[in-house]
PDB file of C-alpha atoms in Angstrom:
ATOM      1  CA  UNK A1299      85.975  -1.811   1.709  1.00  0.00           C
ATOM      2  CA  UNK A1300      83.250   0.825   2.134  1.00  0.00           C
ATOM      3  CA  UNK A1301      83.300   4.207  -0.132  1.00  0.00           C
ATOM      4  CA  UNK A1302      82.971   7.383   2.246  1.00  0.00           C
ATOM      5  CA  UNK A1303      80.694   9.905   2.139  1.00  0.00           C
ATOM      6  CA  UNK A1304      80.564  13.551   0.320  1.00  0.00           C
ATOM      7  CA  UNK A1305      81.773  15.350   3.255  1.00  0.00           C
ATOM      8  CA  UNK A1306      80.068  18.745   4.292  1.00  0.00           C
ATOM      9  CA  UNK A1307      81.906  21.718   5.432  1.00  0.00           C
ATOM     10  CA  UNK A1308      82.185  23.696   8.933  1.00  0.00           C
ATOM     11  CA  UNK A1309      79.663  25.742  10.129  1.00  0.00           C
ATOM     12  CA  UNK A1310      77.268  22.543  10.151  1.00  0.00           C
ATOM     13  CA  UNK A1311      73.517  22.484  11.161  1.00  0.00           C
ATOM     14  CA  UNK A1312      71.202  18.865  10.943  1.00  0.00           C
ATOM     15  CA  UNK A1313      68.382  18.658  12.302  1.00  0.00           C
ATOM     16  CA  UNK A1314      66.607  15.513  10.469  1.00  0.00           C
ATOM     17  CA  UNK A1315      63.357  17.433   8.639  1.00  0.00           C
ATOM     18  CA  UNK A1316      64.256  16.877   5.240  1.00  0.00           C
ATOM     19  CA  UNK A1317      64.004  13.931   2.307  1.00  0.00           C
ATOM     20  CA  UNK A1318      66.392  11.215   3.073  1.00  0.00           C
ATOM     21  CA  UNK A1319      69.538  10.640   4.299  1.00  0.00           C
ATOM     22  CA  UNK A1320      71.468  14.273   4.127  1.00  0.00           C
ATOM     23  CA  UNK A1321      74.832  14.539   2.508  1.00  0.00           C
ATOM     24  CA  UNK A1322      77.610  13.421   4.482  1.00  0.00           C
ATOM     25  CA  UNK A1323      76.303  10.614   6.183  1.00  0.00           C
ATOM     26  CA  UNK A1324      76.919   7.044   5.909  1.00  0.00           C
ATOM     27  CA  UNK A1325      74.988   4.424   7.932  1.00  0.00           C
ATOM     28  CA  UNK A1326      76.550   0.590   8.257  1.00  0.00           C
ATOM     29  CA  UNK A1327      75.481  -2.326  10.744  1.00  0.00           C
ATOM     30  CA  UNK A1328      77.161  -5.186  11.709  1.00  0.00           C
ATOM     31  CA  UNK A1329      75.107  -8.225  13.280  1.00  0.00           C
ATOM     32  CA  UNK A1330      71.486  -7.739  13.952  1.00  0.00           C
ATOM     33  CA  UNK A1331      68.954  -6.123  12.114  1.00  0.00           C
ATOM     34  CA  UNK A1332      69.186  -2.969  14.234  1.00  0.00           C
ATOM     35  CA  UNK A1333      69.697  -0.594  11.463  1.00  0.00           C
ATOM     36  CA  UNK A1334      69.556   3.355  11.493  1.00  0.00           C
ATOM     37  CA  UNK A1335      66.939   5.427   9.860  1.00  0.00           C
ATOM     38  CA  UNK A1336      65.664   8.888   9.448  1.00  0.00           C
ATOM     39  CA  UNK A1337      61.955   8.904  10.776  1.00  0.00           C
ATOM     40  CA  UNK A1338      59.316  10.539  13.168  1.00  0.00           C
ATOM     41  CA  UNK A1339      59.369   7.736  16.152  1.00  0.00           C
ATOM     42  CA  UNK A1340      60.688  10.468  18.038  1.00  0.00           C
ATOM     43  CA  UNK A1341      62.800  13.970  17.751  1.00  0.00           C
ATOM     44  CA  UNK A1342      63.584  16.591  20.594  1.00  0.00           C
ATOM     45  CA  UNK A1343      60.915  18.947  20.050  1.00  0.00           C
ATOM     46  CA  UNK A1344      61.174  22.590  20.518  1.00  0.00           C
ATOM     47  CA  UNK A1345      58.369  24.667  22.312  1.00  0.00           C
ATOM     48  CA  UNK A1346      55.194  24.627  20.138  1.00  0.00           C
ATOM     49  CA  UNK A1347      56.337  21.645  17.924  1.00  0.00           C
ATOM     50  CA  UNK A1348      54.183  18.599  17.308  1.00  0.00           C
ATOM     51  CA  UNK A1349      56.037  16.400  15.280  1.00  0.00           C
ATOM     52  CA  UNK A1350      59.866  16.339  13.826  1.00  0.00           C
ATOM     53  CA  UNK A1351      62.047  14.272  12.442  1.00  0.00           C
ATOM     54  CA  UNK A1352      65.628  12.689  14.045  1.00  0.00           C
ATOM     55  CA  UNK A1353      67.964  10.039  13.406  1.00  0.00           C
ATOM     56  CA  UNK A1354      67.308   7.050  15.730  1.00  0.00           C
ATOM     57  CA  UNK A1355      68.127   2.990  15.654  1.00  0.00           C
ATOM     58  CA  UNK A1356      65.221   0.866  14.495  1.00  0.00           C
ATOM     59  CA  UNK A1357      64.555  -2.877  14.803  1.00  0.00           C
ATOM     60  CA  UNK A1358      61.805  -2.611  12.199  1.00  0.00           C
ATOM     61  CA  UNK A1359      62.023   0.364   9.816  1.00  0.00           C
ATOM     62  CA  UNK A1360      59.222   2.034  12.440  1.00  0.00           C
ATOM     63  CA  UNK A1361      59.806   2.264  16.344  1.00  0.00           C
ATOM     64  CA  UNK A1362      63.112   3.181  17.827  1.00  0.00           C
ATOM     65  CA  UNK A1363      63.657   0.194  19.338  1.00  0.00           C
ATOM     66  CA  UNK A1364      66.646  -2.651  18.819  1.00  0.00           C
ATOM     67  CA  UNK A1365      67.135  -6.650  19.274  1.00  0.00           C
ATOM     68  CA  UNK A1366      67.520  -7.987  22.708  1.00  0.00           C
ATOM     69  CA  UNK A1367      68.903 -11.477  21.960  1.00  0.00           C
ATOM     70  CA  UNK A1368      72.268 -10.976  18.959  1.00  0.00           C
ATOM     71  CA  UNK A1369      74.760  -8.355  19.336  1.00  0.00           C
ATOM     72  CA  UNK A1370      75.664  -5.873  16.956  1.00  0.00           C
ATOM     73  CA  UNK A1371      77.221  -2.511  15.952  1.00  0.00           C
ATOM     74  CA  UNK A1372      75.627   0.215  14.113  1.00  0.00           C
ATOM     75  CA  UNK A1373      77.377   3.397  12.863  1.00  0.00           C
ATOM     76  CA  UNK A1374      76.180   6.922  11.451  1.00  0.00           C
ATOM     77  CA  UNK A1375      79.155   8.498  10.206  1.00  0.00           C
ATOM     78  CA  UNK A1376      79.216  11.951   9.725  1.00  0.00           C
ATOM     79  CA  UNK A1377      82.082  13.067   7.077  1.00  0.00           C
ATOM     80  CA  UNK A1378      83.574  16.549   7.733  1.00  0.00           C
ATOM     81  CA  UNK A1379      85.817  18.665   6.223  1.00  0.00           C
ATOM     82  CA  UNK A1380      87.022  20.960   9.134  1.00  0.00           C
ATOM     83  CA  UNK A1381      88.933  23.888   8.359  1.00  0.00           C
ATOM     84  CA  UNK A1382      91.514  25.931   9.919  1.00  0.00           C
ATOM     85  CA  UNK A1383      89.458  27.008  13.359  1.00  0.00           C
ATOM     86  CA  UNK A1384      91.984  26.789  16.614  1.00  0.00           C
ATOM     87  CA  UNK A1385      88.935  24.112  17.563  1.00  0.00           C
ATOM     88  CA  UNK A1386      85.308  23.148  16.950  1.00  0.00           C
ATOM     89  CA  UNK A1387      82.368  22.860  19.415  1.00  0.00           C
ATOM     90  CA  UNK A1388      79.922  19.468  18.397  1.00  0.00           C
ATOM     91  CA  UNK A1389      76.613  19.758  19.727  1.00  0.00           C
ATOM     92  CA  UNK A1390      73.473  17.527  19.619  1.00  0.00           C
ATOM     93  CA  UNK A1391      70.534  16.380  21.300  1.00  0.00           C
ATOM     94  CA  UNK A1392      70.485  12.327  21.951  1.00  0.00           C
ATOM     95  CA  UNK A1393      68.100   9.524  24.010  1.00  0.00           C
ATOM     96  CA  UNK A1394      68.821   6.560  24.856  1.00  0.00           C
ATOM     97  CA  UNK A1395      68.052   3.987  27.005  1.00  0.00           C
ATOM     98  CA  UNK A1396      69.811   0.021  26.521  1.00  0.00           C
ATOM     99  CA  UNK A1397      71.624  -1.622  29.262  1.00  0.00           C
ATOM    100  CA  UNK A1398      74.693   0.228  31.423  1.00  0.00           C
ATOM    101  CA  UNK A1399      77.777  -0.762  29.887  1.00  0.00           C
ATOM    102  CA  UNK A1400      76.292  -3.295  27.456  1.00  0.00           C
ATOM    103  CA  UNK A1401      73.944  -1.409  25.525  1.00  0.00           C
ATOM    104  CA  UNK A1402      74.872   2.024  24.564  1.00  0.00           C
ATOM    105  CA  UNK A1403      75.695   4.867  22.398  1.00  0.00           C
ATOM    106  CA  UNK A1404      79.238   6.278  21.722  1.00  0.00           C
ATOM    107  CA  UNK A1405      80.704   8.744  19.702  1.00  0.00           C
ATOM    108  CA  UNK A1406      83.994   8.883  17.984  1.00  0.00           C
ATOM    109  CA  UNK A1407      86.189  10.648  15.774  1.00  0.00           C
ATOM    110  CA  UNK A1408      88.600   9.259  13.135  1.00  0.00           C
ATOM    111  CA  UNK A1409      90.307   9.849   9.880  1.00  0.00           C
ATOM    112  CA  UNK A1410      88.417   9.640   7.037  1.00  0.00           C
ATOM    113  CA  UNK A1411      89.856   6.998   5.492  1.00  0.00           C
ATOM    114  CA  UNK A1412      89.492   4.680   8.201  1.00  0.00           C
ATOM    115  CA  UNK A1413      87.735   1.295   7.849  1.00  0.00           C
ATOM    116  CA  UNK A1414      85.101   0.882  10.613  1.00  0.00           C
ATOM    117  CA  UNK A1415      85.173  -2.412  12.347  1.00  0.00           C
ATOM    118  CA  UNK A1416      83.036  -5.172  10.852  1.00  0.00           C
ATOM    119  CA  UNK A1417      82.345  -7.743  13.730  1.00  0.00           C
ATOM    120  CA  UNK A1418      79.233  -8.323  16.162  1.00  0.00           C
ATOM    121  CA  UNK A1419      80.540  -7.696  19.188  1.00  0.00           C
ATOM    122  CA  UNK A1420      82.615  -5.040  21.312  1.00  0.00           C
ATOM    123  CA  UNK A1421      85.022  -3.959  18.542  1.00  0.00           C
ATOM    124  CA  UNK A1422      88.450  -3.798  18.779  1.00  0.00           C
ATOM    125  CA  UNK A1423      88.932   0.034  17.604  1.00  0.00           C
ATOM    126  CA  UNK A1424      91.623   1.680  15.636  1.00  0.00           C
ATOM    127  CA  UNK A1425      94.116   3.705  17.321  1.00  0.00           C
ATOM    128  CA  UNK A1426      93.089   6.530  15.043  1.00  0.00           C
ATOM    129  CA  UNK A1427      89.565   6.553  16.848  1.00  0.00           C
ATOM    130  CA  UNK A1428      88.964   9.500  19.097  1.00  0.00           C
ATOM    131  CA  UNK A1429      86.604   8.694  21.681  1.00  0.00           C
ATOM    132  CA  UNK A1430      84.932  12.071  22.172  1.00  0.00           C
ATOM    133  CA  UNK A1431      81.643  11.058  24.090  1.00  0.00           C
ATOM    134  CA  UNK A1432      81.803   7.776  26.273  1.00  0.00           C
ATOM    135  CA  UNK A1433      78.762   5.395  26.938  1.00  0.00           C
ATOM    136  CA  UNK A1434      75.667   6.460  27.270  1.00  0.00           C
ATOM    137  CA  UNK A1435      72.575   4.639  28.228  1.00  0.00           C
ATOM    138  CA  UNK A1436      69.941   4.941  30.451  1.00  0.00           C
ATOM    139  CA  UNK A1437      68.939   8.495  29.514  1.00  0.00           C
ATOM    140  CA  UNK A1438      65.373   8.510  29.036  1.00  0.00           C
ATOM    141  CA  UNK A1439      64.497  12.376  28.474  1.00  0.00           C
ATOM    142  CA  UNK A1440      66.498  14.173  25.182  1.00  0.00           C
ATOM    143  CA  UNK A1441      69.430  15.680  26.517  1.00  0.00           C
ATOM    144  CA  UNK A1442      72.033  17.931  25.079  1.00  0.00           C
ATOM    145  CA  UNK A1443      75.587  17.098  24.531  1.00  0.00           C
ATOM    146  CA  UNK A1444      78.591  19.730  23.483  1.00  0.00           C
ATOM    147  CA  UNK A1445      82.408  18.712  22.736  1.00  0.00           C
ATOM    148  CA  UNK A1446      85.144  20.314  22.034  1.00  0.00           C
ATOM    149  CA  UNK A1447      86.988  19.022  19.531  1.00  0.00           C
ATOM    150  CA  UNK A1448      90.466  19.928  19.247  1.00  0.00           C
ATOM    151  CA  UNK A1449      93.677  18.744  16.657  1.00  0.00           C
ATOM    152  CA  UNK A1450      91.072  18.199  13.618  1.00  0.00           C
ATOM    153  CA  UNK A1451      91.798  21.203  11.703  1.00  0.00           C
ATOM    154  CA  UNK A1452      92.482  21.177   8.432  1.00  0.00           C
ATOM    155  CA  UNK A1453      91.893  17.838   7.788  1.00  0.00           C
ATOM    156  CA  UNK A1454      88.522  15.844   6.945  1.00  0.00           C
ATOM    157  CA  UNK A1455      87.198  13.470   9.351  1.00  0.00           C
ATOM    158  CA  UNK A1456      84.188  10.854  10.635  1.00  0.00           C
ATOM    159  CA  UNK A1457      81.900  11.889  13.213  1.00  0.00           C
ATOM    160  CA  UNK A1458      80.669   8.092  14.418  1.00  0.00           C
ATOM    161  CA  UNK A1459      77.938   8.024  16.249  1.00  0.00           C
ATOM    162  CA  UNK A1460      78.305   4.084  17.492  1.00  0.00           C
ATOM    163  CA  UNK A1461      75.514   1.979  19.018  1.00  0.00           C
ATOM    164  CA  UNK A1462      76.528  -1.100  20.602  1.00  0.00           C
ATOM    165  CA  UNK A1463      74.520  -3.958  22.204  1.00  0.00           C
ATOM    166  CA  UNK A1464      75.166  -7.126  23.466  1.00  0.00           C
ATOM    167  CA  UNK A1465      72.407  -9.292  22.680  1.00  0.00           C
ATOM    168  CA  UNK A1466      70.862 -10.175  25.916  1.00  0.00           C
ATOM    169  CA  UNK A1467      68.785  -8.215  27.947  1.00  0.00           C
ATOM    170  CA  UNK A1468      68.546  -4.428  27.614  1.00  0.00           C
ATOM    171  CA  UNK A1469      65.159  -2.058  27.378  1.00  0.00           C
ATOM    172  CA  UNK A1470      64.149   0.355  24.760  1.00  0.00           C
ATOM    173  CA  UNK A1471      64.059   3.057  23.153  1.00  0.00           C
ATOM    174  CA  UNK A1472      67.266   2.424  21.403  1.00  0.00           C
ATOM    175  CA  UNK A1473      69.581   5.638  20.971  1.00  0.00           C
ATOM    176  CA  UNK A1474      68.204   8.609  19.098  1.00  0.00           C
ATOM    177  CA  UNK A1475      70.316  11.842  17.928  1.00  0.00           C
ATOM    178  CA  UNK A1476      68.831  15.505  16.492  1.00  0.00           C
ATOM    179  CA  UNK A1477      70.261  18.705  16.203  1.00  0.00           C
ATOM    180  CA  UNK A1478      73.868  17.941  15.018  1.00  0.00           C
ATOM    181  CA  UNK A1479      75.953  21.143  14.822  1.00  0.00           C
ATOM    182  CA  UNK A1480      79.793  21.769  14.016  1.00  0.00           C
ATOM    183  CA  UNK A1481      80.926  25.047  14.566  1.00  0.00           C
ATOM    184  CA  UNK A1482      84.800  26.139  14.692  1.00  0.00           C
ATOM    185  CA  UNK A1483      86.163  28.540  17.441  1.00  0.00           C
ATOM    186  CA  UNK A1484      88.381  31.491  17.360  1.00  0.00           C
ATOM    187  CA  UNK A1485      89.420  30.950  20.639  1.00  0.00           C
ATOM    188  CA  UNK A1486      89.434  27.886  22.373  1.00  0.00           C
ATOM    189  CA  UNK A1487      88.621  27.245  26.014  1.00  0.00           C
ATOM    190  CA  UNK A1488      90.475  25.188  28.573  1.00  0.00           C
ATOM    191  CA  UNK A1489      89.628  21.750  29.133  1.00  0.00           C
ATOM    192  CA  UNK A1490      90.750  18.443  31.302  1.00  0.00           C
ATOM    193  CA  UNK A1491      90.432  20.930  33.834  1.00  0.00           C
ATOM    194  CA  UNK A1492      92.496  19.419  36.931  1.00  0.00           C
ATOM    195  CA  UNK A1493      93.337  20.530  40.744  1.00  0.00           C
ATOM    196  CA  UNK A1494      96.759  19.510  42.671  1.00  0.00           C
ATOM    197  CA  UNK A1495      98.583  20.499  45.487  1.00  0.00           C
ATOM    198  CA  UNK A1496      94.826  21.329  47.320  1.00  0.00           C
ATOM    199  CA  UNK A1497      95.658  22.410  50.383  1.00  0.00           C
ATOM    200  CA  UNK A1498      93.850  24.057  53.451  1.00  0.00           C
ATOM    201  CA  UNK A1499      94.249  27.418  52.009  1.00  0.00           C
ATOM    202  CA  UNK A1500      95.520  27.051  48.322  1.00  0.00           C
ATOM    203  CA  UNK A1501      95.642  25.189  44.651  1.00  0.00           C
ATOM    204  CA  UNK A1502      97.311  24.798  41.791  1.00  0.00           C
ATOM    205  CA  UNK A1503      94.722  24.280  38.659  1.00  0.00           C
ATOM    206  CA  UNK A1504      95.799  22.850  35.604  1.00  0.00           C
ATOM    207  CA  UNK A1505      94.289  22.720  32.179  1.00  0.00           C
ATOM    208  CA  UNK A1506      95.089  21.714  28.522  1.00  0.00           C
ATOM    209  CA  UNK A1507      94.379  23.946  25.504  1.00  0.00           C
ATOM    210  CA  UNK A1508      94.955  23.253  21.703  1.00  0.00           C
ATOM    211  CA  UNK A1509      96.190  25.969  19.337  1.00  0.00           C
ATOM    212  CA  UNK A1510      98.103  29.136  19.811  1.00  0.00           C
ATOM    213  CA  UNK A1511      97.164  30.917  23.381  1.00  0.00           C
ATOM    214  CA  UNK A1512      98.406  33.861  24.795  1.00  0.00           C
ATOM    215  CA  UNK A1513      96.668  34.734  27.310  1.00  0.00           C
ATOM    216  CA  UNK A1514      93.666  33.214  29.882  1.00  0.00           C
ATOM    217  CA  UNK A1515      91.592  34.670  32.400  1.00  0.00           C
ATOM    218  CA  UNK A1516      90.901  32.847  35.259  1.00  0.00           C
ATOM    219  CA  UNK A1517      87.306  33.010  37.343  1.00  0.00           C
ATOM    220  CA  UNK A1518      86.866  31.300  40.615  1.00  0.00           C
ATOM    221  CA  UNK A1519      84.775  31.899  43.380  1.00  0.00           C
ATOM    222  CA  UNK A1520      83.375  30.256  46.798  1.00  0.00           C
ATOM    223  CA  UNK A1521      80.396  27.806  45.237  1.00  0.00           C
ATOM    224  CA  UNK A1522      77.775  30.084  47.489  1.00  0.00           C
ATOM    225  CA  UNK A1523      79.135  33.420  46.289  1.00  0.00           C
ATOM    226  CA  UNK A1524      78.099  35.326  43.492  1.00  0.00           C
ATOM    227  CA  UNK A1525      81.059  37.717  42.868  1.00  0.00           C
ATOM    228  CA  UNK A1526      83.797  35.898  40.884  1.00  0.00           C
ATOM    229  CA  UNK A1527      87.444  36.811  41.513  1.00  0.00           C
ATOM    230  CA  UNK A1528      89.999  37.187  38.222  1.00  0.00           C
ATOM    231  CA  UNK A1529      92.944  36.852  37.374  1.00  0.00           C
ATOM    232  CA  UNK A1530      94.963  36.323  34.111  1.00  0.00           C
ATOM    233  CA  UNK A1531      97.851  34.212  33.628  1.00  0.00           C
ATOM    234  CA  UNK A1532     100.197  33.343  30.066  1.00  0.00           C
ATOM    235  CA  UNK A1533     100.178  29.448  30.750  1.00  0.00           C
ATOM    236  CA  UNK A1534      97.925  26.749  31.084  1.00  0.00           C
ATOM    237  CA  UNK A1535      98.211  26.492  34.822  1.00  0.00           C
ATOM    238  CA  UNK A1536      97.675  28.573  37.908  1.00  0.00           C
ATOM    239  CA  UNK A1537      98.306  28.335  41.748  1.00  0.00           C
ATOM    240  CA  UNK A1538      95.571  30.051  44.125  1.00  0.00           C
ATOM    241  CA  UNK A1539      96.923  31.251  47.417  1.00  0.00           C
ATOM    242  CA  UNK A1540      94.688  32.487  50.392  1.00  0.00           C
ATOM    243  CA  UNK A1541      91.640  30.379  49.672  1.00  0.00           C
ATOM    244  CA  UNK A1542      89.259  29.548  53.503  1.00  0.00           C
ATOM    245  CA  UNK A1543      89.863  26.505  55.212  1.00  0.00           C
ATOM    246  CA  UNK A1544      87.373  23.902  54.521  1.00  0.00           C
ATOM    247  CA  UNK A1545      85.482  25.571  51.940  1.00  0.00           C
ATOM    248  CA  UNK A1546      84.221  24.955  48.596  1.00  0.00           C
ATOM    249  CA  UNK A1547      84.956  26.772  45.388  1.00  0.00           C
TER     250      UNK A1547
END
């Protein structure tokens, strides 16, 4: 087995500059010597910044790079303690570049008490694990990434930032992450935003929330408008009538 972290508590903030591996995080590899460190090879730098600090993959203890010819997996788990927020927004700043579909970073969620996988190649994942951000690779400038999260409250669970490679081809940098913050919401927005029933002059959109909702308010617009329409509806679903023919919105 492997002992979990102290976890931290919602609102979170990370972003890399101080001593060491911060409290809640646990780092485990499973192959290769790709291993994941705390370091200045590279951070997302704000205007007027030099230098900073992230936490990235490392072949070496120095670059952010990874081994091209043994597979492996390599976890930073975050532990949190989430409270009792509707939802949570997870935001942070990642590059990465690997091999589409082969070599990549995902992120998951899952119970704390959870025992990650311990094999070389594509796991074989829990059904516990969320899968909240899905393969990325081939992103060569930092970029930001926000989730929702929704059905963790009140419970403590792993933030698992996964890298996964396949041991044989791939480019580098390996992944990086900065700028890790948890925050919980008060009101929670729609997502798995869907359209049905699209016809020449109507809609029906359909969304899923978590928690307790009574009311939403509903924007939509032609895309080369600027003046949105609203309207507000009690469930999670609404039907737009006398929408243009052949038109975008």
């Amino acid at each position: 087995i492997t002992t979990t972290a102290i976890p931290v508590d919602v609102p979170y903030t990370q972003n890399f500059e101080g001593a060491g591996f911060p409290n809640g995080f646990l780092v485990q590899t499973y192959g290769a010597n790709n291993t994941w460190v705390i370091g200045s090879a590279t951070a997302k730098l704000e205007e007027g910044e030099e230098d900073g600090h992230s936490i990235y993959l490392t072949l070496y203890g120095v670059s952010n790079n990874y081994t091209k010819i043994s597979g492996a997996n390599s976890w930073a788990i975050l532990t949190v303690n989430f409270g009792d927020a509707v939802a949570y927004k997870l935001s942070f700043d990642y590059r990465v570049n690997g091999e589409a579909n082969y070599d990549y970073l995902s992120v998951y969620a899952a119970p704390s008490s959870v025992q990650m996988p311990t094999v070389t190649i594509e796991p074989s994942l829990p059904d516990s694990f969320i899968e909240i951000v899905e393969k990325k690779s081939k992103t060569l400038t930092w970029t930001h990434e926000e989730v929702i999260l929704n059905g963790l409250s009140n419970s403590t669970y792993n933030i698992i930032f996964h890298w996964r490679n396949d041991g044989s081809s791939g480019s580098d940098p390996a992944v990086a992450i900065d700028n890790i913050s948890i925050d919980g919401m008060s009101c929670v927005g729609a997502y798995n935003l869907t359209a049905s029933d699209v016809s020449t002059n109507g809609a029906t959109i359909n969304w899923s929330q978590s928690g307790s909702v009574s009311s939403w308010k509903v924007k939509y617009k032609k895309a080369e408008d600027d003046t949105w329409m609203e309207e507000t509806v009690s469930e999670s679903n609404i039907t737009l009538t006398d929408l243009t023919i052949n038109t975008q919105y």
